[in-house]
Amino acid sequence: MTMTGKTGRVLLIYTGGTIGMGKNPDTGALEPLDFNHLLECLPEFQQIRTSVSVFQFENPMDSSDMNPDVWIRLCHIISDNYSGYDGFVILHGTDTMAYTASALSFMLENLTKPVILTGSQLPIGQLRTDGKENLVTSLELAAAKDSNGHAIVPEVAIYFSGNLLRGNRSTKKSAENFNAFESYNYPHLGSAGVNIKWASHHILKPDFSKPMTPHFKMNPNVLVFSLFPGIQESIFRNLLEIPELKGIVMRSFGAGNAPHQKWLIDLLGDASEKGITVVNVSQCMAGAVEMDLYDNGFQLQKAGVITGLDSTVEAAVTKLMFLHGQYDDPQTVRRLLQTDIAGEITGF
Ligand code: ASP
């Protein structure tokens, strides 16, 4: 569906999520409905200044069912339509939105156009919905250009409740509040109140003279694993023996610490030798892993554990899938894990 007589062209990709859900009359539970339902609840859609085309998933999904195959599909939809649009808005459930945003930020190299993910906490058909503002503002953000005709936000971002955040720095922080996302280790890219304000110096600057390069391979054989007091050797050993395992995001304590146990260091060392990449990400929401601060962090480093610096878990796990999908050589994966490739980590 395309509308004419408008400024800017945006492709709206509807994957599902609460924004488009309605109540099942029998069970009362929320279930995904198609885009026509969403349009019926949003008569204002016709007044939007941007020309919007819609790509709707045939089976809109709850984002808890999101997976790397769908990320590859999204990557194809964006790259196939790249030249025809000024920007893209992805309507997505909030539960795994930060994972999808992170994955796409790695898969769409040298992105020169906005890819804005949004959704809502209340369905668009409910009186107090946050979905209308989130959707309408996201369309505006996706079409916004500077005086040179370049996109103002040429990156994968999440727009939610007035805040524009870098996608691979975002985390869902609340299942209750409209203000559901935060970027703890990176400043906001902008805010939308009465006016839209951009934090231009925090927004990525791609090379506009070069093409965007999509990457369609992800290796999902990875694991996220949290350390906790009392962790057992036999359980950890069994995990590391899974034959398909390529990489682990290890959620450590504080600034990257782990229990001072010889068996743990030995098992991590064996895993590195087998070519399993282990990335150390803190369980804290804010701050970074500093493995040379305390002796047990230092031991982890000696065992081949890689610092995830100030990465979110969402960015670390999708980056592992991405790098293991692109490269067979564990050394290249290890090197790139510590390199900022899409604004996801801060080097110190
Ligand atoms: N379960 C929903 C989803 O992620 C929640 C939401 O959209 O807010 O699809």
Short mmCIF file of C-alpha atoms and ligand atoms in Angstrom, two decimals:
data_model
loop_
_atom_site.label_atom_id
_atom_site.label_comp_id
_atom_site.label_asym_id
_atom_site.label_seq_id
_atom_site.Cartn_x
_atom_site.Cartn_y
_atom_site.Cartn_z
CA MET A 1 0.00 0.00 0.00
CA THR A 2 1.58 3.34 -1.00
CA MET A 3 0.24 6.86 -0.52
CA THR A 4 1.17 9.73 -2.84
CA GLY A 5 1.70 13.51 -2.40
CA LYS A 6 3.94 13.10 0.66
CA THR A 7 7.54 13.90 1.56
CA GLY A 8 9.97 11.06 2.23
CA ARG A 9 9.40 7.35 1.72
CA VAL A 10 9.49 4.84 4.53
CA LEU A 11 9.00 1.08 4.45
CA LEU A 12 7.09 -0.05 7.54
CA ILE A 13 7.80 -3.71 8.31
CA TYR A 14 5.20 -5.21 10.63
CA THR A 15 6.52 -8.30 12.43
CA GLY A 16 3.97 -8.35 15.29
CA GLY A 17 4.22 -7.58 19.02
CA THR A 18 1.80 -6.08 21.54
CA ILE A 19 1.25 -2.97 19.40
CA GLY A 20 -0.89 -4.97 16.94
CA MET A 21 -2.39 -7.48 19.36
CA GLY A 22 -6.03 -7.89 20.29
CA LYS A 23 -7.91 -9.97 22.87
CA ASN A 24 -8.91 -13.49 21.93
CA PRO A 25 -12.67 -13.45 22.71
CA ASP A 26 -12.57 -16.98 24.16
CA THR A 27 -9.45 -16.87 26.36
CA GLY A 28 -9.05 -13.11 26.93
CA ALA A 29 -5.32 -13.51 26.15
CA LEU A 30 -3.57 -11.08 23.78
CA GLU A 31 -2.69 -12.54 20.38
CA PRO A 32 -1.06 -11.04 17.27
CA LEU A 33 -3.47 -9.63 14.65
CA ASP A 34 -2.76 -8.51 11.10
CA PHE A 35 -1.91 -4.98 9.99
CA ASN A 36 -5.48 -4.15 8.95
CA HIS A 37 -6.48 -4.38 12.61
CA LEU A 38 -3.69 -1.92 13.44
CA LEU A 39 -4.86 0.47 10.71
CA GLU A 40 -8.47 0.34 11.96
CA CYS A 41 -7.21 1.53 15.35
CA LEU A 42 -5.14 4.33 13.81
CA PRO A 43 -7.26 6.50 11.50
CA GLU A 44 -4.52 9.17 11.90
CA PHE A 45 -2.30 6.96 9.70
CA GLN A 46 -3.77 8.69 6.62
CA GLN A 47 -2.55 12.09 7.88
CA ILE A 48 1.09 11.09 8.25
CA ARG A 49 3.28 13.38 6.12
CA THR A 50 5.60 10.60 5.04
CA SER A 51 4.73 8.21 2.24
CA VAL A 52 4.52 4.80 3.92
CA SER A 53 4.56 1.38 2.26
CA VAL A 54 3.82 -1.64 4.40
CA PHE A 55 5.48 -5.03 4.40
CA GLN A 56 3.50 -7.28 6.69
CA PHE A 57 4.60 -10.67 8.00
CA GLU A 58 1.99 -13.23 6.94
CA ASN A 59 1.92 -14.54 10.50
CA PRO A 60 2.58 -11.65 12.91
CA MET A 61 4.57 -12.97 15.84
CA ASP A 62 5.03 -12.49 19.54
CA SER A 63 8.67 -11.46 19.70
CA SER A 64 9.50 -14.26 22.13
CA ASP A 65 9.49 -16.41 18.96
CA MET A 66 12.11 -14.20 17.27
CA ASN A 67 15.17 -16.06 15.93
CA PRO A 68 18.18 -15.65 13.61
CA ASP A 69 16.21 -16.88 10.55
CA VAL A 70 13.82 -13.96 10.97
CA TRP A 71 16.77 -11.55 11.33
CA ILE A 72 18.10 -12.88 8.02
CA ARG A 73 14.67 -12.36 6.50
CA LEU A 74 14.55 -8.77 7.81
CA CYS A 75 18.01 -8.19 6.39
CA HIS A 76 16.79 -9.40 2.97
CA ILE A 77 13.66 -7.21 3.11
CA ILE A 78 15.76 -4.12 3.93
CA SER A 79 18.49 -4.79 1.36
CA ASP A 80 16.01 -5.68 -1.41
CA ASN A 81 14.15 -2.40 -0.80
CA TYR A 82 17.16 -0.27 0.15
CA SER A 83 17.27 2.05 -2.85
CA GLY A 84 13.51 2.64 -2.88
CA TYR A 85 13.17 4.16 0.59
CA ASP A 86 14.63 6.90 2.78
CA GLY A 87 14.31 4.76 5.89
CA PHE A 88 12.74 1.73 7.53
CA VAL A 89 10.54 1.25 10.60
CA ILE A 90 10.21 -2.23 12.10
CA LEU A 91 7.17 -2.82 14.32
CA HIS A 92 8.34 -5.45 16.79
CA GLY A 93 7.43 -6.88 20.18
CA THR A 94 9.34 -5.29 23.02
CA ASP A 95 10.55 -8.52 24.64
CA THR A 96 13.34 -9.24 22.16
CA MET A 97 13.51 -5.90 20.35
CA ALA A 98 17.02 -5.16 21.68
CA TYR A 99 18.28 -8.51 20.32
CA THR A 100 16.87 -7.85 16.84
CA ALA A 101 18.23 -4.29 16.84
CA SER A 102 21.67 -5.57 17.87
CA ALA A 103 21.69 -8.37 15.27
CA LEU A 104 20.66 -6.03 12.44
CA SER A 105 23.31 -3.48 13.42
CA PHE A 106 25.98 -6.11 12.66
CA MET A 107 24.27 -7.58 9.59
CA LEU A 108 23.74 -4.23 7.81
CA GLU A 109 27.29 -2.96 7.32
CA ASN A 110 27.80 0.73 6.45
CA LEU A 111 24.12 1.47 6.95
CA THR A 112 23.37 4.90 5.46
CA LYS A 113 19.62 4.97 6.19
CA PRO A 114 17.62 4.76 9.42
CA VAL A 115 16.26 1.43 10.61
CA ILE A 116 14.04 2.33 13.58
CA LEU A 117 12.49 -0.40 15.73
CA THR A 118 9.45 0.40 17.80
CA GLY A 119 6.40 -1.21 19.37
CA SER A 120 4.32 -0.57 22.46
CA GLN A 121 3.46 -1.73 25.95
CA LEU A 122 -0.31 -1.45 25.35
CA PRO A 123 -2.05 -2.58 22.13
CA ILE A 124 -2.83 0.19 19.68
CA GLY A 125 -6.57 -0.50 20.09
CA GLN A 126 -6.55 0.43 23.79
CA LEU A 127 -7.46 3.94 24.89
CA ARG A 128 -4.23 4.60 26.82
CA THR A 129 -1.98 3.05 24.19
CA ASP A 130 1.60 4.24 23.80
CA GLY A 131 1.65 2.67 20.33
CA LYS A 132 0.35 5.65 18.36
CA GLU A 133 3.03 8.10 19.43
CA ASN A 134 5.78 5.48 19.12
CA LEU A 135 4.73 4.58 15.59
CA VAL A 136 4.02 8.08 14.28
CA THR A 137 7.27 9.55 15.65
CA SER A 138 9.31 6.58 14.39
CA LEU A 139 8.03 7.22 10.86
CA GLU A 140 9.13 10.85 11.17
CA LEU A 141 12.57 9.85 12.49
CA ALA A 142 13.04 7.34 9.67
CA ALA A 143 12.37 10.00 7.03
CA ALA A 144 14.41 12.82 8.62
CA LYS A 145 17.30 14.22 6.54
CA ASP A 146 19.93 16.90 7.08
CA SER A 147 20.65 19.85 4.77
CA ASN A 148 22.94 17.63 2.63
CA GLY A 149 20.10 15.21 2.03
CA HIS A 150 21.67 12.54 4.25
CA ALA A 151 19.69 10.60 6.83
CA ILE A 152 20.01 12.17 10.29
CA VAL A 153 20.01 8.76 12.01
CA PRO A 154 21.84 6.37 9.67
CA GLU A 155 21.87 3.52 12.15
CA VAL A 156 19.72 0.79 13.71
CA ALA A 157 17.92 2.51 16.59
CA ILE A 158 15.06 1.92 19.00
CA TYR A 159 12.50 4.68 19.45
CA PHE A 160 10.34 4.29 22.54
CA SER A 161 8.50 6.70 24.82
CA GLY A 162 10.26 9.85 23.65
CA ASN A 163 13.76 8.35 23.57
CA LEU A 164 15.87 7.48 20.56
CA LEU A 165 18.51 4.90 21.53
CA ARG A 166 21.25 3.10 19.66
CA GLY A 167 19.84 -0.38 19.01
CA ASN A 168 22.93 -2.36 20.04
CA ARG A 169 23.24 -0.38 23.29
CA SER A 170 19.61 -0.89 24.34
CA THR A 171 18.04 -3.20 26.92
CA LYS A 172 14.43 -3.71 27.87
CA LYS A 173 14.33 -2.46 31.45
CA SER A 174 10.62 -2.53 32.32
CA ALA A 175 7.69 -4.84 31.63
CA GLU A 176 5.40 -2.24 33.17
CA ASN A 177 6.38 1.34 32.30
CA PHE A 178 5.87 3.04 28.97
CA ASN A 179 9.51 4.07 29.25
CA ALA A 180 10.61 0.48 28.66
CA PHE A 181 14.13 0.76 27.21
CA GLU A 182 17.42 2.18 28.35
CA SER A 183 20.90 2.53 26.97
CA TYR A 184 23.01 2.45 30.14
CA ASN A 185 26.45 2.72 28.60
CA TYR A 186 25.84 5.14 25.73
CA PRO A 187 24.10 8.53 25.53
CA HIS A 188 20.67 8.80 23.88
CA LEU A 189 20.73 9.66 20.17
CA GLY A 190 17.80 12.02 20.48
CA SER A 191 14.53 12.79 22.18
CA ALA A 192 11.05 13.65 20.99
CA GLY A 193 9.07 16.08 23.10
CA VAL A 194 7.32 19.10 21.62
CA ASN A 195 10.30 19.18 19.22
CA ILE A 196 12.62 16.43 18.08
CA LYS A 197 16.13 17.02 19.43
CA TRP A 198 19.11 15.16 17.98
CA ALA A 199 22.36 14.40 19.76
CA SER A 200 24.20 14.50 16.42
CA HIS A 201 27.68 14.00 17.87
CA HIS A 202 26.57 10.63 19.31
CA ILE A 203 25.08 9.35 16.04
CA LEU A 204 27.17 7.08 13.78
CA LYS A 205 28.63 8.67 10.63
CA PRO A 206 28.77 6.06 7.85
CA ASP A 207 30.56 6.58 4.54
CA PHE A 208 27.66 7.87 2.42
CA SER A 209 29.68 7.37 -0.78
CA LYS A 210 29.91 3.61 -0.19
CA PRO A 211 27.10 1.04 -0.49
CA MET A 212 25.48 -0.69 2.45
CA THR A 213 26.67 -4.32 2.58
CA PRO A 214 24.19 -6.85 4.00
CA HIS A 215 25.44 -10.06 5.64
CA PHE A 216 23.06 -13.01 5.73
CA LYS A 217 24.88 -15.60 7.84
CA MET A 218 24.41 -16.16 11.56
CA ASN A 219 25.67 -19.10 13.60
CA PRO A 220 23.19 -19.67 16.44
CA ASN A 221 25.32 -22.25 18.32
CA VAL A 222 26.05 -19.95 21.24
CA LEU A 223 25.03 -19.73 24.87
CA VAL A 224 24.41 -17.03 27.47
CA PHE A 225 25.41 -18.17 30.89
CA SER A 226 25.29 -16.33 34.24
CA LEU A 227 27.78 -16.98 36.99
CA PHE A 228 26.36 -17.25 40.51
CA PRO A 229 27.74 -18.15 43.94
CA GLY A 230 27.71 -21.93 44.25
CA ILE A 231 28.09 -22.77 40.56
CA GLN A 232 29.01 -26.45 40.15
CA GLU A 233 31.98 -27.78 38.22
CA SER A 234 30.13 -30.81 36.75
CA ILE A 235 27.36 -28.64 35.32
CA PHE A 236 29.76 -26.17 33.74
CA ARG A 237 31.94 -29.02 32.39
CA ASN A 238 28.92 -30.64 30.70
CA LEU A 239 27.93 -27.36 29.07
CA LEU A 240 31.38 -26.98 27.54
CA GLU A 241 31.17 -30.49 26.09
CA ILE A 242 28.21 -29.67 23.81
CA PRO A 243 29.76 -30.51 20.40
CA GLU A 244 28.06 -27.68 18.44
CA LEU A 245 29.02 -24.96 20.92
CA LYS A 246 30.92 -22.08 19.28
CA GLY A 247 30.74 -19.29 21.81
CA ILE A 248 29.58 -18.30 25.28
CA VAL A 249 28.56 -14.96 26.72
CA MET A 250 29.60 -15.34 30.35
CA ARG A 251 27.76 -12.90 32.62
CA SER A 252 30.27 -12.22 35.37
CA PHE A 253 30.16 -10.26 38.62
CA GLY A 254 30.85 -6.51 38.83
CA ALA A 255 33.80 -5.40 36.75
CA GLY A 256 34.22 -8.85 35.19
CA ASN A 257 34.96 -11.12 38.14
CA ALA A 258 34.37 -14.86 38.58
CA PRO A 259 34.79 -17.27 41.52
CA HIS A 260 38.46 -17.89 42.27
CA GLN A 261 38.29 -21.63 41.54
CA LYS A 262 41.03 -23.52 39.71
CA TRP A 263 38.54 -25.83 37.99
CA LEU A 264 36.73 -22.85 36.46
CA ILE A 265 39.90 -21.28 35.08
CA ASP A 266 41.06 -24.69 33.76
CA LEU A 267 37.73 -25.40 32.05
CA LEU A 268 37.69 -21.93 30.48
CA GLY A 269 41.26 -22.42 29.27
CA ASP A 270 40.32 -25.81 27.71
CA ALA A 271 37.30 -24.21 26.03
CA SER A 272 39.47 -21.50 24.46
CA GLU A 273 41.91 -24.13 23.21
CA LYS A 274 39.02 -26.04 21.58
CA GLY A 275 38.12 -22.81 19.70
CA ILE A 276 35.11 -21.86 21.85
CA THR A 277 35.04 -18.09 22.30
CA VAL A 278 34.09 -16.95 25.79
CA VAL A 279 33.12 -13.28 26.14
CA ASN A 280 33.00 -11.71 29.57
CA VAL A 281 30.05 -9.32 30.07
CA SER A 282 29.07 -7.87 33.44
CA GLN A 283 25.80 -8.70 35.20
CA CYS A 284 25.62 -5.00 36.09
CA MET A 285 23.52 -2.86 33.78
CA ALA A 286 26.00 0.02 33.73
CA GLY A 287 29.78 0.04 33.57
CA ALA A 288 32.37 -2.14 31.88
CA VAL A 289 34.39 -5.30 32.33
CA GLU A 290 37.96 -4.51 33.40
CA MET A 291 39.75 -7.82 33.66
CA ASP A 292 43.03 -6.38 34.92
CA LEU A 293 41.44 -4.70 37.95
CA TYR A 294 41.30 -7.77 40.25
CA ASP A 295 43.37 -10.94 40.32
CA ASN A 296 40.47 -13.27 39.42
CA GLY A 297 39.67 -11.14 36.36
CA PHE A 298 43.33 -11.40 35.45
CA GLN A 299 43.16 -15.22 35.71
CA LEU A 300 40.20 -15.25 33.34
CA GLN A 301 42.19 -13.24 30.83
CA LYS A 302 45.06 -15.74 31.09
CA ALA A 303 42.53 -18.54 30.40
CA GLY A 304 41.67 -16.88 27.06
CA VAL A 305 38.41 -15.19 28.12
CA ILE A 306 37.74 -12.10 25.98
CA THR A 307 36.57 -8.83 27.47
CA GLY A 308 33.12 -7.71 26.36
CA LEU A 309 33.97 -4.21 27.68
CA ASP A 310 30.70 -2.31 28.19
CA SER A 311 28.62 -4.48 25.84
CA THR A 312 25.02 -5.39 26.57
CA VAL A 313 24.23 -9.12 26.70
CA GLU A 314 22.00 -8.63 23.65
CA ALA A 315 24.85 -7.12 21.62
CA ALA A 316 27.40 -9.69 22.83
CA VAL A 317 25.29 -12.75 21.97
CA THR A 318 24.21 -11.48 18.53
CA LYS A 319 27.78 -10.37 17.75
CA LEU A 320 28.99 -13.90 18.60
CA MET A 321 26.38 -15.40 16.25
CA PHE A 322 27.32 -12.89 13.56
CA LEU A 323 31.11 -13.35 13.78
CA HIS A 324 30.90 -17.16 13.97
CA GLY A 325 28.57 -16.98 10.96
CA GLN A 326 31.13 -14.99 8.94
CA TYR A 327 34.48 -16.46 10.01
CA ASP A 328 35.75 -20.00 10.68
CA ASP A 329 38.99 -18.84 12.21
CA PRO A 330 38.59 -18.37 16.01
CA GLN A 331 41.45 -15.82 16.08
CA THR A 332 39.58 -13.49 13.72
CA VAL A 333 36.42 -13.90 15.81
CA ARG A 334 38.41 -13.09 18.97
CA ARG A 335 39.98 -10.00 17.41
CA LEU A 336 36.70 -8.63 16.06
CA LEU A 337 34.89 -9.30 19.33
CA GLN A 338 37.17 -6.71 20.91
CA THR A 339 36.76 -4.29 17.99
CA ASP A 340 33.91 -1.80 17.81
CA ILE A 341 32.16 -2.72 14.55
CA ALA A 342 28.76 -0.99 14.85
CA GLY A 343 29.07 1.35 17.84
CA GLU A 344 28.33 -1.49 20.29
CA ILE A 345 31.34 -1.11 22.62
CA THR A 346 33.50 1.67 23.95
CA GLY A 347 37.25 1.08 23.81
CA PHE A 348 39.24 2.23 26.83
N1 ASP B 1 5.22 -10.35 24.27
C1 ASP B 1 5.22 -9.13 23.49
C2 ASP B 1 6.28 -9.26 22.42
O1 ASP B 1 7.42 -9.06 22.67
C3 ASP B 1 5.46 -7.96 24.37
C4 ASP B 1 5.44 -6.63 23.66
O2 ASP B 1 5.34 -6.48 22.48
O3 ASP B 1 5.55 -5.63 24.39
O4 ASP B 1 5.93 -9.61 21.30
#
